[in-house]
Coordinates of C-alpha atoms in Angstrom, one line a residue:
Chain N
M13 CA -58.5 -72.2 11.7
I14 CA -55.4 -72.4 9.8
A15 CA -52.5 -69.6 8.8
L16 CA -49.9 -70.7 6.5
V17 CA -47.2 -67.7 7.3
D18 CA -44.2 -67.4 4.8
C19 CA -41.3 -65.5 4.1
N20 CA -41.6 -63.3 1.1
S21 CA -38.0 -63.9 -1.4
F22 CA -36.5 -65.5 2.0
Y23 CA -32.6 -66.5 1.4
A24 CA -32.3 -62.7 -0.3
S25 CA -34.3 -61.0 2.5
C26 CA -31.9 -62.4 5.1
E27 CA -28.9 -61.4 3.1
Q28 CA -30.6 -57.7 3.6
V29 CA -31.4 -58.4 7.0
F30 CA -27.9 -57.6 7.4
R31 CA -26.7 -55.3 4.7
P32 CA -28.7 -51.6 5.3
D33 CA -27.1 -51.0 1.3
L34 CA -29.3 -53.3 -0.2
Q35 CA -32.3 -51.6 0.7
H36 CA -34.2 -51.6 -2.3
K37 CA -31.7 -53.3 -4.4
P38 CA -32.1 -56.2 -6.6
V39 CA -30.3 -59.6 -4.7
V40 CA -30.0 -63.1 -6.5
V41 CA -28.9 -65.9 -4.3
L42 CA -27.5 -68.8 -5.8
S43 CA -27.4 -72.3 -5.7
N44 CA -24.7 -74.6 -4.5
N45 CA -21.3 -73.9 -6.4
D46 CA -23.1 -70.7 -7.8
G47 CA -24.5 -72.7 -10.3
C48 CA -27.8 -70.4 -11.3
I49 CA -30.4 -68.3 -9.6
I50 CA -32.3 -69.8 -6.7
A51 CA -33.6 -66.9 -5.1
A52 CA -34.4 -63.3 -6.3
N53 CA -36.3 -60.8 -4.2
K54 CA -38.9 -57.8 -5.4
E55 CA -36.5 -55.3 -7.4
A56 CA -34.7 -58.5 -9.1
K57 CA -37.6 -60.0 -10.2
T58 CA -39.6 -56.4 -11.7
L59 CA -36.3 -54.6 -12.3
T60 CA -35.5 -57.7 -15.5
E61 CA -36.6 -60.6 -16.7
I62 CA -34.0 -63.1 -14.8
P63 CA -34.7 -66.6 -15.5
M64 CA -34.5 -68.8 -12.6
F65 CA -32.8 -71.6 -12.7
Q66 CA -30.3 -70.9 -15.2
P67 CA -26.8 -71.1 -15.2
V68 CA -25.2 -68.0 -14.1
F69 CA -22.6 -67.2 -16.7
K70 CA -25.7 -67.7 -19.1
I71 CA -27.2 -64.6 -17.9
K72 CA -23.8 -62.6 -16.1
K73 CA -24.2 -59.7 -18.9
I74 CA -28.1 -59.0 -17.5
L75 CA -27.0 -59.4 -13.5
D76 CA -24.1 -56.7 -14.4
L77 CA -25.9 -54.2 -17.0
H78 CA -28.5 -54.4 -14.0
N79 CA -26.1 -54.2 -10.7
V80 CA -27.8 -56.7 -9.4
V81 CA -25.9 -58.2 -6.4
C82 CA -25.7 -62.0 -5.9
F83 CA -24.6 -64.2 -2.9
S84 CA -23.6 -67.1 -2.8
S85 CA -26.0 -69.5 -1.0
N86 CA -25.4 -68.8 3.0
Y87 CA -27.3 -71.5 4.2
T88 CA -25.8 -71.7 7.8
L89 CA -27.7 -68.2 8.2
Y90 CA -30.6 -69.0 6.7
S91 CA -31.3 -71.7 8.5
D92 CA -30.5 -69.2 11.9
M93 CA -32.8 -66.8 10.6
S94 CA -35.4 -69.4 9.3
R95 CA -35.6 -70.9 13.4
R96 CA -35.7 -67.3 14.4
V97 CA -39.0 -66.4 12.5
M98 CA -40.0 -70.4 13.5
D99 CA -39.5 -69.3 17.5
T100 CA -41.4 -66.2 17.3
L101 CA -44.8 -68.1 15.0
K102 CA -44.3 -70.3 18.1
T103 CA -45.3 -67.4 20.6
F104 CA -48.8 -67.1 18.9
S105 CA -49.8 -70.6 19.1
P106 CA -48.6 -73.6 20.4
L107 CA -49.4 -75.9 17.7
V108 CA -47.0 -74.9 14.3
E109 CA -46.0 -76.8 11.7
E110 CA -42.8 -75.5 10.2
Y111 CA -43.2 -77.0 6.6
S112 CA -39.9 -76.1 4.9
I113 CA -37.2 -73.4 5.5
D114 CA -39.7 -70.7 4.5
E115 CA -43.3 -71.6 5.8
S116 CA -45.0 -72.9 8.7
F117 CA -48.7 -73.5 9.0
V118 CA -50.0 -72.2 12.3
D119 CA -53.3 -73.9 14.2
L120 CA -55.2 -70.3 14.9
S121 CA -58.1 -72.2 16.0
F122 CA -58.2 -71.1 20.2
Y123 CA -58.6 -67.7 18.8
H124 CA -62.0 -65.9 18.3
P125 CA -63.2 -65.6 14.2
E126 CA -63.3 -61.6 15.1
E127 CA -59.6 -61.7 16.0
L128 CA -58.1 -63.2 13.2
V129 CA -57.1 -60.1 10.6
E130 CA -55.8 -58.3 14.1
I131 CA -53.7 -61.4 15.1
A132 CA -52.4 -61.7 10.8
H133 CA -50.6 -58.5 10.8
K134 CA -49.5 -58.7 14.4
I135 CA -47.9 -62.0 13.3
K136 CA -46.6 -60.2 10.3
D137 CA -45.3 -56.9 12.6
I138 CA -44.0 -58.8 14.9
I139 CA -42.1 -61.2 12.8
Y140 CA -40.3 -57.9 10.9
K141 CA -39.7 -55.4 13.9
N142 CA -37.6 -59.3 15.8
T143 CA -35.8 -60.6 12.6
G144 CA -36.0 -58.2 9.6
I145 CA -37.9 -60.8 7.1
P146 CA -40.7 -59.9 5.5
V147 CA -43.8 -62.0 5.5
G148 CA -47.2 -63.4 4.0
V149 CA -49.9 -64.4 6.2
G150 CA -53.4 -66.5 4.8
I151 CA -55.4 -67.7 6.8
A152 CA -58.4 -70.4 6.2
K153 CA -60.3 -72.9 7.4
T154 CA -57.9 -75.6 5.8
K155 CA -54.5 -75.6 4.7
S156 CA -55.0 -75.7 0.8
L157 CA -57.4 -72.2 1.2
A158 CA -54.9 -71.3 3.4
K159 CA -52.2 -71.8 1.0
L160 CA -53.8 -70.0 -1.9
A161 CA -54.4 -67.4 0.8
N162 CA -51.4 -66.5 1.5
K163 CA -50.5 -66.3 -2.4
F164 CA -53.7 -64.0 -2.6
A165 CA -52.3 -61.8 0.3
K166 CA -48.7 -60.9 -1.7
K167 CA -50.3 -61.0 -5.0
I168 CA -52.9 -57.5 -4.6
P169 CA -50.9 -55.0 -3.0
E170 CA -53.6 -53.5 -1.7
N171 CA -53.9 -56.8 0.7
D172 CA -50.9 -55.5 2.3
N173 CA -49.3 -59.2 2.6
V174 CA -52.5 -60.4 4.8
F175 CA -55.6 -62.1 3.4
V176 CA -58.2 -63.8 5.7
I177 CA -61.1 -66.4 4.3
D178 CA -64.2 -66.1 7.0
S179 CA -66.9 -66.2 4.9
D180 CA -67.9 -67.8 2.1
E181 CA -67.8 -64.5 0.3
K182 CA -64.2 -64.0 0.6
R183 CA -63.8 -67.8 0.2
N184 CA -65.8 -67.5 -3.6
Y185 CA -64.1 -64.8 -4.4
L186 CA -60.3 -66.1 -3.8
L187 CA -61.5 -68.8 -5.9
Q188 CA -62.5 -66.9 -8.4
S189 CA -59.3 -64.6 -8.8
L190 CA -57.3 -67.8 -8.9
K191 CA -56.4 -70.3 -11.9
V192 CA -56.4 -73.6 -11.3
K193 CA -52.7 -74.0 -11.6
D194 CA -52.4 -72.1 -8.3
I195 CA -53.7 -74.9 -6.0
W196 CA -51.8 -76.2 -3.8
G197 CA -50.8 -79.6 -5.7
V198 CA -52.4 -79.3 -9.0
G199 CA -49.8 -80.4 -11.3
R200 CA -49.0 -78.8 -14.9
K201 CA -50.4 -82.2 -16.3
H202 CA -54.4 -81.6 -14.5
A203 CA -53.9 -78.3 -14.7
I204 CA -54.0 -78.7 -18.5
R205 CA -56.2 -81.9 -18.4
L206 CA -58.6 -79.5 -16.3
N207 CA -58.1 -76.3 -18.8
N208 CA -59.5 -78.4 -21.6
K209 CA -62.6 -79.0 -19.9
N210 CA -62.6 -75.3 -19.7
I211 CA -62.4 -75.3 -16.2
T212 CA -59.6 -72.5 -15.8
T213 CA -60.4 -70.9 -12.3
A214 CA -60.2 -72.5 -8.7
L215 CA -63.2 -71.7 -7.5
E216 CA -64.7 -73.8 -11.2
F217 CA -62.6 -76.4 -9.8
A218 CA -63.9 -76.4 -6.8
N219 CA -67.6 -76.8 -8.0
L220 CA -66.7 -79.7 -10.1
P221 CA -68.6 -82.9 -8.9
V222 CA -66.8 -84.7 -6.6
A223 CA -67.6 -88.0 -8.3
W224 CA -65.5 -86.8 -11.5
I225 CA -62.7 -85.4 -9.4
R226 CA -62.5 -88.7 -7.6
K227 CA -62.4 -90.7 -11.6
E228 CA -60.3 -88.1 -13.2
M229 CA -57.7 -87.3 -10.6
T230 CA -57.9 -90.3 -8.1
V231 CA -58.1 -90.0 -4.4
I232 CA -55.4 -86.6 -4.3
G233 CA -57.6 -84.6 -6.2
E234 CA -60.4 -85.7 -4.3
R235 CA -58.2 -84.3 -1.2
L236 CA -57.7 -80.9 -2.8
W237 CA -61.3 -80.4 -3.6
R238 CA -62.6 -81.0 0.1
E239 CA -59.9 -78.7 0.8
L240 CA -60.8 -76.3 -1.4
N241 CA -64.3 -76.8 0.0
N242 CA -63.4 -75.7 3.5
M243 CA -63.6 -79.8 4.6
S244 CA -60.2 -80.2 6.1
C245 CA -58.4 -83.6 4.9
L246 CA -54.9 -82.1 5.3
E247 CA -53.9 -82.5 9.7
M248 CA -51.6 -80.2 11.0
L249 CA -48.2 -82.4 12.0
S250 CA -45.8 -81.0 14.5
V251 CA -43.6 -84.1 13.9
P252 CA -41.9 -85.0 10.8
H253 CA -43.0 -88.3 9.0
A254 CA -39.5 -90.4 8.8
K255 CA -37.9 -89.9 5.1
K256 CA -38.5 -93.1 3.1
G257 CA -34.6 -92.2 0.9
I258 CA -32.0 -89.9 1.9
G259 CA -29.9 -88.3 -0.4
T260 CA -27.6 -85.8 -1.9
A261 CA -25.6 -85.2 -5.0
K262 CA -23.2 -82.0 -4.8
S263 CA -21.1 -80.8 -7.2
F264 CA -17.2 -80.6 -6.5
G265 CA -15.4 -77.0 -6.9
K266 CA -13.9 -78.1 -10.1
K267 CA -13.8 -81.3 -12.4
L268 CA -11.9 -84.2 -10.5
T269 CA -9.4 -86.7 -12.3
D270 CA -8.0 -87.9 -9.0
Y271 CA -9.8 -91.2 -7.4
H272 CA -8.8 -90.6 -4.0
L273 CA -10.0 -86.6 -3.9
I274 CA -13.6 -88.0 -5.0
A275 CA -13.5 -91.3 -2.4
E276 CA -12.5 -88.2 0.7
S277 CA -16.0 -86.2 -0.9
C278 CA -17.7 -89.3 -1.3
S279 CA -17.0 -89.7 2.5
Y280 CA -17.3 -86.8 4.1
Y281 CA -21.3 -86.8 2.0
V282 CA -21.9 -90.3 4.2
A283 CA -20.6 -89.3 6.6
E284 CA -23.4 -86.3 6.2
V285 CA -26.4 -88.6 5.5
A286 CA -25.5 -91.5 8.0
D287 CA -26.2 -88.5 10.7
L288 CA -29.2 -87.8 8.9
L289 CA -30.2 -90.8 9.2
R290 CA -29.9 -91.7 12.6
Q291 CA -31.3 -88.2 14.2
Q292 CA -34.3 -90.3 12.4
Q293 CA -33.5 -93.5 14.0
S294 CA -33.3 -95.5 10.9
A295 CA -31.6 -98.0 9.4
A296 CA -30.7 -98.4 5.6
S297 CA -31.3 -101.9 3.5
Q298 CA -29.1 -100.5 0.3
I299 CA -26.9 -97.2 -0.5
E300 CA -26.3 -96.2 -4.0
V301 CA -23.3 -94.3 -5.1
F302 CA -23.6 -92.8 -8.5
L303 CA -20.8 -90.9 -10.4
T304 CA -20.9 -87.9 -13.0
T305 CA -18.8 -86.1 -16.2
N306 CA -20.3 -83.0 -17.0
Y307 CA -23.1 -83.0 -19.2
H308 CA -22.8 -78.8 -20.4
S309 CA -19.5 -79.7 -21.4
D310 CA -19.0 -79.4 -25.3
T311 CA -15.3 -80.9 -24.7
D312 CA -15.0 -83.6 -22.6
K313 CA -15.9 -86.8 -22.5
Q314 CA -19.0 -88.1 -20.9
Y315 CA -19.4 -91.2 -18.9
Q316 CA -21.4 -91.6 -15.7
N317 CA -22.6 -94.3 -13.8
K318 CA -24.1 -95.9 -10.5
I319 CA -24.2 -98.5 -8.5
I320 CA -26.4 -100.1 -5.8
I321 CA -25.3 -102.2 -2.8
A322 CA -27.6 -104.3 -0.4
L323 CA -26.1 -104.1 3.1
D324 CA -26.2 -107.5 5.0
S325 CA -28.1 -106.4 7.4
P326 CA -29.4 -102.4 6.9
T327 CA -27.4 -100.2 8.9
N328 CA -27.0 -96.7 9.9
S329 CA -23.1 -96.9 11.1
T330 CA -21.1 -94.2 8.7
I331 CA -18.7 -96.5 9.6
V332 CA -20.2 -99.8 7.6
L333 CA -21.8 -97.3 5.7
T334 CA -18.9 -95.7 3.9
Q335 CA -16.6 -98.8 3.4
K336 CA -19.5 -99.8 1.0
A337 CA -19.8 -96.6 -0.7
L338 CA -16.0 -96.1 -1.1
M339 CA -16.4 -100.1 -2.1
G340 CA -19.3 -99.3 -4.8
L341 CA -17.2 -95.8 -5.8
K342 CA -14.2 -97.8 -6.6
K343 CA -16.5 -100.2 -8.7
I344 CA -17.9 -97.7 -11.1
F345 CA -15.0 -94.9 -11.3
K346 CA -13.0 -94.9 -14.2
S347 CA -9.9 -93.2 -14.5
G348 CA -9.2 -91.0 -17.7
Y349 CA -12.7 -88.5 -17.3
R350 CA -13.0 -85.0 -15.3
Y351 CA -15.9 -86.0 -12.7
K352 CA -18.4 -83.0 -11.6
K353 CA -20.5 -84.7 -9.2
V354 CA -20.6 -87.5 -6.7
G355 CA -24.1 -88.3 -5.1
I356 CA -25.3 -90.8 -2.1
N357 CA -29.0 -92.3 -1.7
L358 CA -29.8 -94.6 1.4
S359 CA -33.0 -96.8 0.8
Q360 CA -35.1 -99.2 2.1
L361 CA -35.2 -97.8 5.4
V362 CA -36.2 -99.4 8.5
P363 CA -36.6 -98.2 12.5
E364 CA -33.6 -99.0 13.5
N365 CA -34.9 -101.0 16.6
Q366 CA -36.5 -103.5 14.0
I367 CA -33.4 -104.4 12.5
Q368 CA -33.3 -108.1 11.4
M369 CA -29.9 -109.2 12.0
N370 CA -28.3 -111.5 9.1
L371 CA -27.4 -115.0 11.0
F372 CA -24.7 -115.8 8.4
T373 CA -22.9 -112.0 8.3
P374 CA -20.4 -112.1 11.6
Y375 CA -20.4 -108.9 13.3
H376 CA -18.3 -106.1 13.4
K377 CA -16.3 -104.2 16.0
S378 CA -17.2 -100.7 13.5
E379 CA -20.9 -101.7 13.8
S380 CA -20.3 -100.9 17.5
K381 CA -23.1 -98.2 18.1
E382 CA -21.2 -97.1 21.6
L383 CA -18.4 -95.8 18.9
T384 CA -21.4 -94.1 16.8
Q385 CA -22.9 -92.3 19.5
V386 CA -19.3 -90.7 20.9
M387 CA -18.7 -89.7 17.5
D388 CA -22.3 -87.8 17.2
A389 CA -21.5 -86.3 21.0
I390 CA -18.5 -85.0 20.4
N391 CA -19.6 -83.8 16.5
S392 CA -22.7 -81.9 18.2
K393 CA -20.9 -80.5 20.8
Y394 CA -17.8 -79.5 19.1
G395 CA -18.7 -79.0 15.6
K396 CA -19.3 -80.8 12.2
N397 CA -16.9 -82.9 11.3
K398 CA -14.6 -82.6 14.6
V399 CA -14.0 -86.4 14.8
K400 CA -14.2 -88.5 11.4
L401 CA -13.2 -91.0 9.4
A402 CA -9.7 -91.1 8.0
T403 CA -10.8 -92.1 4.9
V404 CA -12.7 -88.2 4.5
G405 CA -9.2 -86.7 4.8
N406 CA -8.1 -82.9 5.0
R407 CA -8.3 -82.2 2.0
E408 CA -11.2 -80.2 1.6
N409 CA -10.8 -77.4 -0.3
E410 CA -9.8 -79.2 -3.1
W411 CA -12.9 -80.9 -3.8
A412 CA -15.9 -78.7 -1.4
L413 CA -18.5 -76.3 -3.5
I414 CA -17.9 -72.8 -4.8
K415 CA -18.9 -70.1 -2.6
E416 CA -17.2 -67.4 -3.8
H417 CA -19.6 -64.2 -2.6
R418 CA -20.6 -66.2 0.5
S419 CA -21.7 -63.4 2.9
P420 CA -20.3 -63.9 6.9
R421 CA -22.2 -66.5 9.2
Y422 CA -23.3 -63.3 10.9
T423 CA -25.2 -65.4 13.9
T424 CA -23.3 -68.4 14.0
Q425 CA -19.6 -67.6 14.5
W426 CA -18.5 -65.0 16.9
H427 CA -15.8 -64.1 14.4
E428 CA -18.2 -63.2 11.8
L429 CA -20.4 -61.2 13.5
L430 CA -21.8 -58.0 11.9
T431 CA -20.0 -55.2 12.0
I432 CA -20.2 -51.2 12.7
G433 CA -17.9 -48.4 11.4
K434 CA -15.7 -47.3 9.2
P435 CA -15.7 -50.7 6.8
S436 CA -19.2 -50.9 6.9
R437 CA -19.3 -54.7 7.7
S438 CA -16.8 -57.7 7.9
A439 CA -14.1 -58.3 4.6
C440 CA -16.9 -59.8 2.9
S441 CA -16.5 -61.0 -0.9
K442 CA -17.0 -58.8 -4.0
D443 CA -20.7 -58.6 -4.6
T444 CA -20.4 -58.3 -8.6
I445 CA -19.5 -61.5 -10.2
S446 CA -16.1 -60.5 -11.7
S447 CA -15.1 -62.1 -15.0
Chain Y
M3 CA -39.6 -95.2 21.2
K4 CA -37.3 -91.8 21.6
T5 CA -39.8 -89.1 19.2
L6 CA -37.8 -86.1 17.9
Q7 CA -38.4 -82.5 19.8
V8 CA -38.4 -80.7 16.4
N9 CA -41.0 -78.3 18.2
L10 CA -40.4 -76.7 20.3
I11 CA -38.6 -73.3 21.8
E12 CA -34.9 -74.0 23.0
K13 CA -34.6 -73.5 26.0
S14 CA -31.6 -73.6 28.5
K15 CA -31.5 -76.7 30.5
K16 CA -31.6 -75.2 34.5
N17 CA -32.1 -77.7 37.1
Y18 CA -33.5 -76.5 40.3
R19 CA -34.3 -79.9 41.7
V20 CA -32.6 -81.5 44.9
S21 CA -29.8 -84.1 43.1
R22 CA -28.9 -86.9 45.0
P23 CA -26.2 -86.8 47.0
T24 CA -22.9 -88.0 45.4
Q25 CA -21.2 -87.9 48.4
T26 CA -19.7 -91.4 50.2
G27 CA -19.3 -89.9 54.1
F28 CA -21.4 -87.0 55.5
S29 CA -23.9 -86.3 53.7
S30 CA -23.7 -82.4 52.2
P31 CA -25.4 -79.6 54.3
A32 CA -25.6 -78.0 51.2
T33 CA -28.4 -80.8 49.8
H34 CA -31.3 -78.2 49.8
Y35 CA -29.8 -75.2 48.6
N36 CA -27.9 -76.2 45.3
E37 CA -29.1 -73.6 42.4
P38 CA -28.5 -73.7 39.1
R39 CA -24.6 -71.3 37.9
V40 CA -26.1 -67.7 36.2
D41 CA -26.1 -67.8 32.9
L42 CA -25.5 -65.0 31.3
N43 CA -28.1 -66.3 28.3
D44 CA -31.0 -65.5 30.7
V45 CA -29.6 -62.4 32.3
L46 CA -28.4 -60.2 29.1
I47 CA -30.9 -62.4 26.9
E48 CA -34.9 -61.5 26.8
N49 CA -35.8 -62.5 23.6
A50 CA -33.2 -64.8 21.6
S51 CA -35.1 -65.0 18.3
A52 CA -34.8 -61.2 17.8
T53 CA -30.9 -60.8 19.1
F54 CA -28.4 -59.8 17.4
Y55 CA -24.4 -59.4 18.2
V56 CA -22.5 -56.5 16.3
R57 CA -18.7 -56.0 16.4
A58 CA -17.3 -53.0 16.2
V59 CA -14.6 -52.0 13.9
D60 CA -12.8 -49.2 14.8
D61 CA -13.4 -45.7 17.0
S62 CA -15.9 -43.8 15.2
F63 CA -18.4 -44.6 18.1
N64 CA -16.4 -43.2 20.8
A65 CA -18.6 -40.7 21.9
F66 CA -21.2 -43.2 22.8
D67 CA -17.9 -44.9 25.3
I68 CA -17.8 -47.5 21.9
Y69 CA -14.4 -48.0 21.0
K70 CA -13.0 -50.9 18.5
N71 CA -13.7 -55.0 19.2
D72 CA -16.4 -54.1 21.7
V73 CA -19.5 -56.4 21.3
L74 CA -23.0 -54.8 21.4
I75 CA -26.2 -56.9 22.1
I76 CA -29.1 -56.0 19.9
D77 CA -32.8 -56.4 20.7
K78 CA -34.8 -55.7 17.8
S79 CA -38.0 -56.9 19.3
L80 CA -38.0 -53.7 22.0
T81 CA -38.8 -50.0 21.4
P82 CA -36.5 -47.5 22.4
K83 CA -37.4 -45.2 25.8
H84 CA -36.0 -41.8 25.8
N85 CA -31.9 -42.2 26.5
Q86 CA -31.8 -45.3 24.8
L87 CA -29.0 -46.4 22.2
V88 CA -29.6 -47.2 19.1
I89 CA -28.4 -49.1 16.1
A90 CA -30.8 -46.6 13.1
I91 CA -29.8 -47.6 9.0
R92 CA -29.4 -43.8 7.6
D93 CA -27.8 -42.7 3.7
D94 CA -27.5 -47.3 3.5
A95 CA -25.6 -47.4 6.4
F96 CA -25.8 -48.8 10.4
K97 CA -25.3 -45.6 12.9
I98 CA -25.5 -45.3 16.7
I99 CA -27.7 -42.9 17.9
R100 CA -29.2 -41.8 21.5
I101 CA -32.6 -41.9 21.3
V102 CA -34.2 -38.0 22.6
A103 CA -37.9 -37.8 22.4
E104 CA -38.5 -35.0 20.9
A105 CA -36.6 -36.2 17.5
T106 CA -38.3 -34.9 14.6
T107 CA -36.3 -36.8 12.7
E108 CA -38.2 -39.9 10.9
L109 CA -35.3 -42.6 12.2
Q110 CA -35.0 -46.2 10.5
I111 CA -34.2 -48.3 13.5
W112 CA -32.5 -51.2 13.0
G113 CA -32.4 -52.1 16.4
V114 CA -32.4 -51.5 20.4
I115 CA -28.2 -51.6 22.0
T116 CA -29.0 -53.1 25.6
Y117 CA -25.8 -54.0 26.5
I118 CA -21.7 -53.3 25.5
I119 CA -19.3 -56.5 26.1
K120 CA -16.3 -55.1 26.2
S121 CA -13.0 -57.0 26.8
V122 CA -10.1 -55.6 29.3
K123 CA -7.8 -58.3 29.7

């Protein structure tokens, strides 16, 4: 049996753990650059129609009217809280698949089936006690069913955030109560197509003949169908698959016109993605750089462009990747525009121990593996970017993301700890959005 | 190829094994006696994923011998016993309370204080 454990409105819950004054109050978390809402707690969701992924400036009035507390995203905090939740889960089972920052699959096969309801409640209660994060637990024979059980656990208040499918009766009851579109992996298009065939509930989907599914929804659909019929097709993974491409795209804190500032931010993000590349022991064969103005603006002249540069031989050296990226940036940069965002994508990744060297390109010292390893070692010991290329510069505050309402990094920074006493917390920014 | 150990709970890297002698002359009489140095993380923190640190910003808790800039180690996984100090939530704010077994009011406990770190420099 497999459990799917996921945290309820995770980002907002993390903020509330450290803010007793925000219990039962509406809380939302904003995306990078405070652009739009990416998470809202139960109170914020029920209180008003807060449209998710809406630019904040468009709904500021609604937020202010209902005294909704806004936070900038504090991913440092969320990632530490996530690790606490995951580590607590690992005390229940040796096989935990961290699916995302706020959900995990947990293999519970070695528990007696009759214990599972009790175990599910125990998981929920202990995680809440130890970390302050509320979770929902769905347990079933397959991953897809566990995912549905989890949805159901949270949907019906009587379930108390726990639902275990330990009988065919329960499975039918659950599949009957959920719609086709609730099934993990059924996209909007397939949902519409199924609805047109009068298939509306998950149960009707599970009772279709498998040949029809295979024909209409390929092997992916068939896999889902099998999973809903108690045949496990999705293995538990303990290590993530190596990614086929790694990229990042971030808005600047303010619109930039100066090439040198953009180049510095570009270098910074290349270093970030190159680090991920090395962590998964891959090397990239090509790097793409793109640059864009603010397409939301009615007054700015618009321009966007991208360039893909093939590397002489695959590399994961920050130095080489930065050189190439800046060459590309120079080519696509045009002066006279107010730029909003730069992005980097590394693709055609190969394992680093299978690099085909190029006979015609001389080997550069800058590709030195030892140098890269020393830089990585220093930075992992003393902090991000303690040693960096000069191209990154020192003007991060002029291009970095805006985080006006970021909470303290309570658990990772000695000088930002939670505080107790008269000013009941550390000097934290105002919570309401200032006009 | 080295696999990524992404799925393990982080533990401190202690080593009780006898390390290879490094002396070039008379080999060390301490060879079989070395132990890892005391690590406060092992001593003061029983459950790392449930442990949080909280700093006092004034003297409002001097009744408990907690003064400005003291840092409290809080373990949320513990259930408080008689006479232990806890951080509780009352009137939407954190308070420090000493648990008395016959307390009647319903307390919302945030975590149990296990140690108080004071700087006396």
